[in-house]
Coordinates of C-alpha atoms in Angstrom, one line a residue:
M1 CA 65.8 14.4 57.5
I2 CA 64.8 11.4 55.6
S3 CA 66.7 10.1 52.2
V4 CA 66.2 7.3 50.0
A5 CA 69.0 6.2 47.6
M6 CA 67.4 4.4 44.6
A7 CA 69.9 2.9 41.5
T8 CA 67.8 2.6 38.3
F9 CA 68.9 0.8 35.3
N10 CA 66.4 -0.6 32.3
G11 CA 63.8 -0.3 35.3
E12 CA 60.8 0.7 32.9
P13 CA 58.2 -1.4 33.8
Y14 CA 58.3 -0.9 37.6
I15 CA 59.8 2.4 38.5
Q16 CA 56.4 4.5 38.9
E17 CA 55.2 2.0 40.9
Q18 CA 58.2 1.8 43.0
L19 CA 58.2 5.7 43.3
D20 CA 54.3 5.8 43.9
S21 CA 54.8 3.7 47.0
I22 CA 57.8 5.6 48.3
Y23 CA 55.9 8.8 47.7
N24 CA 52.5 7.4 49.2
Q25 CA 54.5 6.9 52.6
T26 CA 52.6 7.5 55.8
R27 CA 55.9 9.6 57.3
K28 CA 57.3 11.5 54.5
V29 CA 60.5 11.5 52.9
D30 CA 62.6 14.7 52.2
E31 CA 64.9 13.6 49.5
I32 CA 64.6 10.7 46.6
I33 CA 68.4 10.5 45.5
I34 CA 68.2 8.6 41.9
V35 CA 71.1 7.6 40.1
D36 CA 70.3 6.1 36.7
D37 CA 73.6 3.6 34.9
C38 CA 73.1 4.2 31.4
S39 CA 69.8 2.9 31.0
T40 CA 69.0 2.1 27.2
D41 CA 65.1 2.1 27.9
S42 CA 62.4 4.7 29.0
T43 CA 63.5 4.3 32.6
V44 CA 64.7 7.9 32.8
R45 CA 62.0 9.5 30.7
V46 CA 59.6 7.9 33.5
I47 CA 61.7 9.4 36.0
E48 CA 61.7 12.9 34.7
Q49 CA 58.0 13.1 34.3
Y50 CA 57.4 11.6 37.4
I51 CA 59.5 14.7 38.9
L52 CA 57.6 17.0 36.9
S53 CA 54.4 15.9 38.2
H54 CA 56.0 15.6 41.8
K55 CA 57.1 18.9 42.6
D56 CA 55.9 18.7 46.4
I57 CA 59.0 16.4 47.3
D58 CA 62.6 16.4 46.2
I59 CA 63.6 14.2 43.7
K60 CA 67.0 14.3 41.9
L61 CA 67.7 12.1 39.0
Y62 CA 71.9 11.7 38.4
K63 CA 72.7 10.2 34.8
N64 CA 76.0 8.5 34.8
E65 CA 78.1 9.2 31.6
E66 CA 79.8 5.5 31.6
N67 CA 77.8 2.3 33.5
L68 CA 79.8 2.4 36.9
G69 CA 77.6 -1.4 38.0
Y70 CA 75.4 -1.9 40.9
K71 CA 77.7 -1.6 43.6
K72 CA 79.3 1.7 42.6
N73 CA 75.9 3.4 41.4
F74 CA 74.2 2.5 45.0
K75 CA 78.0 3.9 46.2
K76 CA 77.1 6.9 44.1
A77 CA 73.8 6.9 45.3
I78 CA 74.2 7.1 49.1
S79 CA 77.1 9.7 48.9
L80 CA 74.6 12.0 47.4
C81 CA 72.0 11.9 50.2
H82 CA 71.9 14.2 52.9
G83 CA 69.6 12.8 55.3
D84 CA 70.4 11.9 59.0
Y85 CA 68.4 8.0 57.9
V86 CA 68.9 6.7 54.1
F87 CA 66.9 4.2 53.1
L88 CA 67.9 2.0 50.2
S89 CA 65.6 1.0 47.1
D90 CA 65.5 -0.9 44.0
Q91 CA 63.6 0.2 41.2
D92 CA 61.1 -2.8 41.2
D93 CA 59.8 -3.6 44.7
I94 CA 57.1 -1.6 46.1
W95 CA 56.8 -0.6 49.4
K96 CA 54.1 -0.6 52.2
V97 CA 52.4 2.4 53.3
N98 CA 54.2 2.0 56.6
K99 CA 57.8 1.4 56.0
V100 CA 59.0 4.7 56.7
E101 CA 57.4 5.5 59.5
D102 CA 57.8 2.5 61.6
M103 CA 61.4 2.3 60.6
I104 CA 62.3 5.3 61.7
S105 CA 60.4 5.0 65.0
I106 CA 62.5 1.6 65.8
M107 CA 65.2 3.8 65.0
E108 CA 64.5 7.0 66.9
E109 CA 63.7 5.0 70.0
N110 CA 66.8 2.7 69.5
P111 CA 69.7 5.4 68.9
N112 CA 72.2 2.9 69.2
I113 CA 70.9 1.1 66.2
S114 CA 73.0 2.2 62.8
V115 CA 71.3 -0.4 60.7
L116 CA 68.1 -1.7 60.7
A117 CA 66.4 -4.5 58.3
S118 CA 62.9 -5.6 57.4
S119 CA 61.8 -8.3 56.2
F120 CA 59.5 -8.5 53.0
E121 CA 56.6 -10.3 50.9
F122 CA 57.6 -12.0 47.6
I123 CA 55.6 -10.5 44.2
D124 CA 56.0 -12.1 41.0
Q125 CA 56.6 -9.9 37.6
K126 CA 52.4 -9.2 38.0
G127 CA 52.9 -8.0 41.1
D128 CA 51.0 -11.1 42.8
V129 CA 52.3 -12.4 46.0
F130 CA 53.8 -15.9 46.5
T131 CA 55.2 -17.5 49.4
V132 CA 58.4 -20.3 49.5
P133 CA 58.4 -22.7 51.5
L134 CA 59.3 -22.0 55.1
D135 CA 62.0 -23.9 57.9
S136 CA 60.7 -23.4 61.2
R137 CA 64.3 -22.7 62.3
M138 CA 64.6 -19.6 60.0
S139 CA 63.1 -16.2 59.4
N140 CA 63.2 -13.3 56.6
N141 CA 61.7 -16.3 54.3
N142 CA 64.5 -18.4 55.3
L143 CA 67.3 -15.7 55.0
L144 CA 68.7 -15.4 58.4
M145 CA 69.4 -19.1 60.0
K146 CA 67.5 -18.4 63.2
K147 CA 63.9 -18.0 64.5
V148 CA 62.6 -14.6 65.2
K149 CA 59.2 -13.7 66.3
T150 CA 57.2 -11.5 64.8
N151 CA 57.2 -7.9 65.1
E152 CA 60.2 -8.5 67.4
V153 CA 63.4 -6.2 66.9
V154 CA 66.5 -8.1 67.7
P155 CA 70.9 -7.7 67.4
I156 CA 72.6 -9.6 64.4
S157 CA 75.7 -10.6 65.0
F158 CA 79.1 -10.0 63.1
Y159 CA 79.2 -13.9 63.8
E160 CA 75.9 -14.6 61.7
L161 CA 76.5 -12.2 58.9
S162 CA 80.2 -13.8 58.4
I163 CA 78.3 -16.9 56.7
R164 CA 76.5 -15.3 54.2
N165 CA 74.6 -11.7 53.6
S166 CA 70.8 -12.2 54.8
F167 CA 69.2 -9.0 54.0
Q168 CA 68.8 -7.1 50.7
G169 CA 70.0 -3.8 50.2
C170 CA 66.4 -2.7 49.8
A171 CA 65.4 -3.7 53.4
L172 CA 67.8 -1.5 54.7
C173 CA 67.6 2.3 56.5
L174 CA 71.2 3.4 57.7
T175 CA 72.1 6.7 59.9
K176 CA 74.5 9.0 58.2
K177 CA 77.0 7.6 60.4
L178 CA 77.2 4.5 59.2
C179 CA 76.7 5.8 55.7
A180 CA 80.0 7.8 55.9
R181 CA 81.9 4.3 57.3
F182 CA 80.6 2.6 54.4
L183 CA 81.8 5.3 51.8
E184 CA 85.4 4.9 53.4
C185 CA 85.7 1.2 53.5
F186 CA 83.7 0.4 50.3
T187 CA 85.1 -2.4 48.1
E188 CA 83.6 -4.2 45.7
E189 CA 84.7 -7.5 46.6
F190 CA 81.8 -7.4 48.9
V191 CA 77.9 -6.3 47.6
H192 CA 77.0 -3.4 48.8
D193 CA 74.5 -4.4 51.1
W194 CA 76.4 -6.9 52.9
L195 CA 79.1 -4.7 53.4
I196 CA 77.2 -2.2 55.0
V197 CA 75.4 -4.9 57.7
L198 CA 79.0 -6.2 58.5
L199 CA 80.2 -2.6 59.2
A200 CA 77.4 -2.2 61.6
S201 CA 77.8 -5.5 62.9
E202 CA 81.5 -3.9 64.1
T203 CA 79.7 -2.0 66.9
N204 CA 77.1 -4.5 67.4
S205 CA 74.8 -2.0 66.0
M206 CA 73.0 -4.1 63.2
Y207 CA 69.2 -5.3 64.0
F208 CA 66.6 -7.0 62.2
Y209 CA 62.7 -6.0 62.2
N210 CA 60.8 -9.1 61.3
A211 CA 57.5 -7.2 59.7
P212 CA 57.3 -7.4 56.2
L213 CA 57.6 -3.8 55.5
F214 CA 58.1 -4.3 51.2
Q215 CA 57.2 -6.4 48.6
Y216 CA 60.4 -7.9 46.7
R217 CA 59.4 -8.1 42.9
I218 CA 61.0 -11.5 41.4
H219 CA 61.1 -11.4 37.3
D220 CA 63.0 -12.4 34.4
K221 CA 65.6 -9.7 34.8
N222 CA 66.6 -9.4 38.2
A223 CA 68.6 -12.3 40.5
I224 CA 67.3 -13.3 44.0
G225 CA 71.3 -13.9 44.7
L226 CA 70.3 -16.9 46.5
K227 CA 70.9 -20.8 45.5
D228 CA 69.3 -24.1 46.7
V229 CA 71.9 -26.1 48.5
T230 CA 71.5 -29.6 47.1
T231 CA 73.1 -32.8 49.0
S232 CA 75.7 -34.5 46.2
N233 CA 76.2 -38.7 46.7
T234 CA 79.8 -37.4 46.4
A235 CA 82.2 -36.9 48.9
T236 CA 83.8 -33.9 47.2
D237 CA 80.7 -32.6 46.8
A238 CA 79.5 -32.8 50.1
L239 CA 82.9 -31.7 51.7
Y240 CA 81.9 -28.5 50.4
A241 CA 78.4 -28.4 51.5
R242 CA 79.9 -28.8 54.8
I243 CA 83.0 -26.4 54.7
A244 CA 81.1 -23.8 52.4
F245 CA 80.3 -21.6 55.7
C246 CA 83.7 -21.6 57.5
E247 CA 85.3 -20.7 53.9
S248 CA 82.9 -17.6 53.7
A249 CA 83.5 -16.5 57.2
L250 CA 87.2 -16.2 56.7
Q251 CA 86.7 -14.6 53.2
V252 CA 85.1 -12.0 54.8
M253 CA 87.4 -11.8 57.5
H254 CA 90.0 -11.6 55.1
V255 CA 88.9 -8.5 53.4
L256 CA 87.3 -6.7 56.6
R257 CA 91.1 -6.5 57.5
K258 CA 91.8 -4.8 54.5
V259 CA 89.2 -2.3 54.7
D260 CA 89.3 -1.5 58.0
C261 CA 92.3 -2.0 60.2
N262 CA 90.3 -1.6 63.5
F263 CA 87.7 -4.1 62.5
E264 CA 89.6 -6.9 64.0
K265 CA 90.3 -5.3 67.3
N266 CA 86.9 -4.4 67.9
V267 CA 84.7 -7.4 66.9
K268 CA 84.8 -9.7 69.8
D269 CA 87.0 -12.9 69.4
F270 CA 88.0 -12.3 66.1
D271 CA 91.0 -13.8 65.9
C272 CA 89.1 -16.9 68.1
Y273 CA 86.4 -17.3 65.5
S274 CA 89.2 -17.2 62.8
N275 CA 90.8 -19.9 64.2
F276 CA 87.8 -22.1 64.6
C277 CA 86.7 -21.8 61.0
E278 CA 89.9 -22.8 60.0
K279 CA 90.4 -25.9 62.1
H280 CA 86.9 -26.8 61.5
I281 CA 87.5 -27.1 57.6
Q282 CA 91.0 -29.2 58.2
Y283 CA 88.9 -31.4 60.9
L284 CA 85.7 -32.0 58.2
K285 CA 88.6 -32.5 55.4
K286 CA 90.4 -35.2 57.8
G287 CA 87.3 -36.5 58.7
S288 CA 87.9 -36.3 62.6
F289 CA 85.1 -37.1 64.2
F290 CA 85.9 -36.5 68.1
R291 CA 87.5 -33.3 67.3
V292 CA 84.5 -31.9 65.4
L293 CA 81.8 -33.3 68.1
F294 CA 84.2 -31.6 70.7
Q295 CA 83.8 -28.6 68.8
N296 CA 80.1 -28.7 69.4
F297 CA 80.6 -26.8 72.7
S298 CA 81.6 -23.9 70.5
S299 CA 79.3 -20.8 70.6
Y300 CA 80.5 -20.0 66.8
Y301 CA 79.3 -23.5 65.8
K302 CA 75.9 -22.8 67.1
V303 CA 75.7 -20.0 65.4
I304 CA 77.0 -20.7 62.1
K305 CA 75.4 -24.0 62.1
T306 CA 71.5 -25.6 63.0
P307 CA 71.6 -28.8 64.9
R308 CA 70.7 -30.7 62.0
A309 CA 73.8 -29.3 60.0
R310 CA 76.1 -30.4 63.0
V311 CA 74.7 -33.5 63.1
M312 CA 75.5 -34.1 59.4
D313 CA 78.7 -33.1 59.5
L314 CA 79.4 -35.8 62.7
V315 CA 77.7 -38.4 59.7
F316 CA 79.9 -36.7 57.4
C317 CA 83.2 -37.7 59.2
L318 CA 81.9 -40.9 60.4
K319 CA 81.6 -41.6 56.7
Q320 CA 85.1 -40.6 55.5
G321 CA 86.6 -43.0 58.1
I322 CA 84.5 -45.6 56.7
R323 CA 86.0 -44.9 53.4
R324 CA 89.3 -45.1 54.8

């Protein structure tokens, strides 16, 4: 059984086009669970009319009595799904017709996968595709810090996911078992999709399929969740840029210890990785060139930073030494 969990809030301009794209899949879904978070436009009316005109598919609409916010709203939608596989859906994207078929086929052939993410295309308010400058060392429109070949299915480690969220919720398909883990460990300290992929990485069951299976809409009422990293001439800002990934990883590990008491035991080298991040921050703050140079032999360093970033760390330490 295949479910779709959709959270809506003031999505009137785009919701019907998204529902059409789900309805027209080459492999049909069994149910669409929609939870509306107190929309003040005509979102609910559009959905209700869609349900009346598409009685051949099970679409259920739940209307919140009070605004929950997008994290709790998605949690509620997931909790109401009955499928063996659950796709997360935004209200304003467009699915390629083969999204469900391709992702379910991969997961059925690889039962070790508990969460599968696909890549995507950008579209604007009018639905026109646009591109962003791509880094040849990265994938998934620069969200994933490693190169993955087109149409390749690859595992994504906890270490890669600890530094930042590389996949939107609308890119994900989850197994029923992983949905249960998410509901059990839910916390608002994480964006819901980041928590999902982190929990999958605990059992080495988080995978990425490098094929653009949906169109991700960018408009004036949403936020992509990414910020350009700019280089400043000041030492303080440069230091922030150098230690940001490790600080993120330490915060992620801190929260995961609270929500899942077994996470630390199940993830290989969890404590060693935590120790590496703490020392890396200390060495950069002190400008310890040789200690940072020695860290280049660490496999953790190679996962969380590109070769260029590691060189820039050394340059930063040298400049710190000159200033002193």
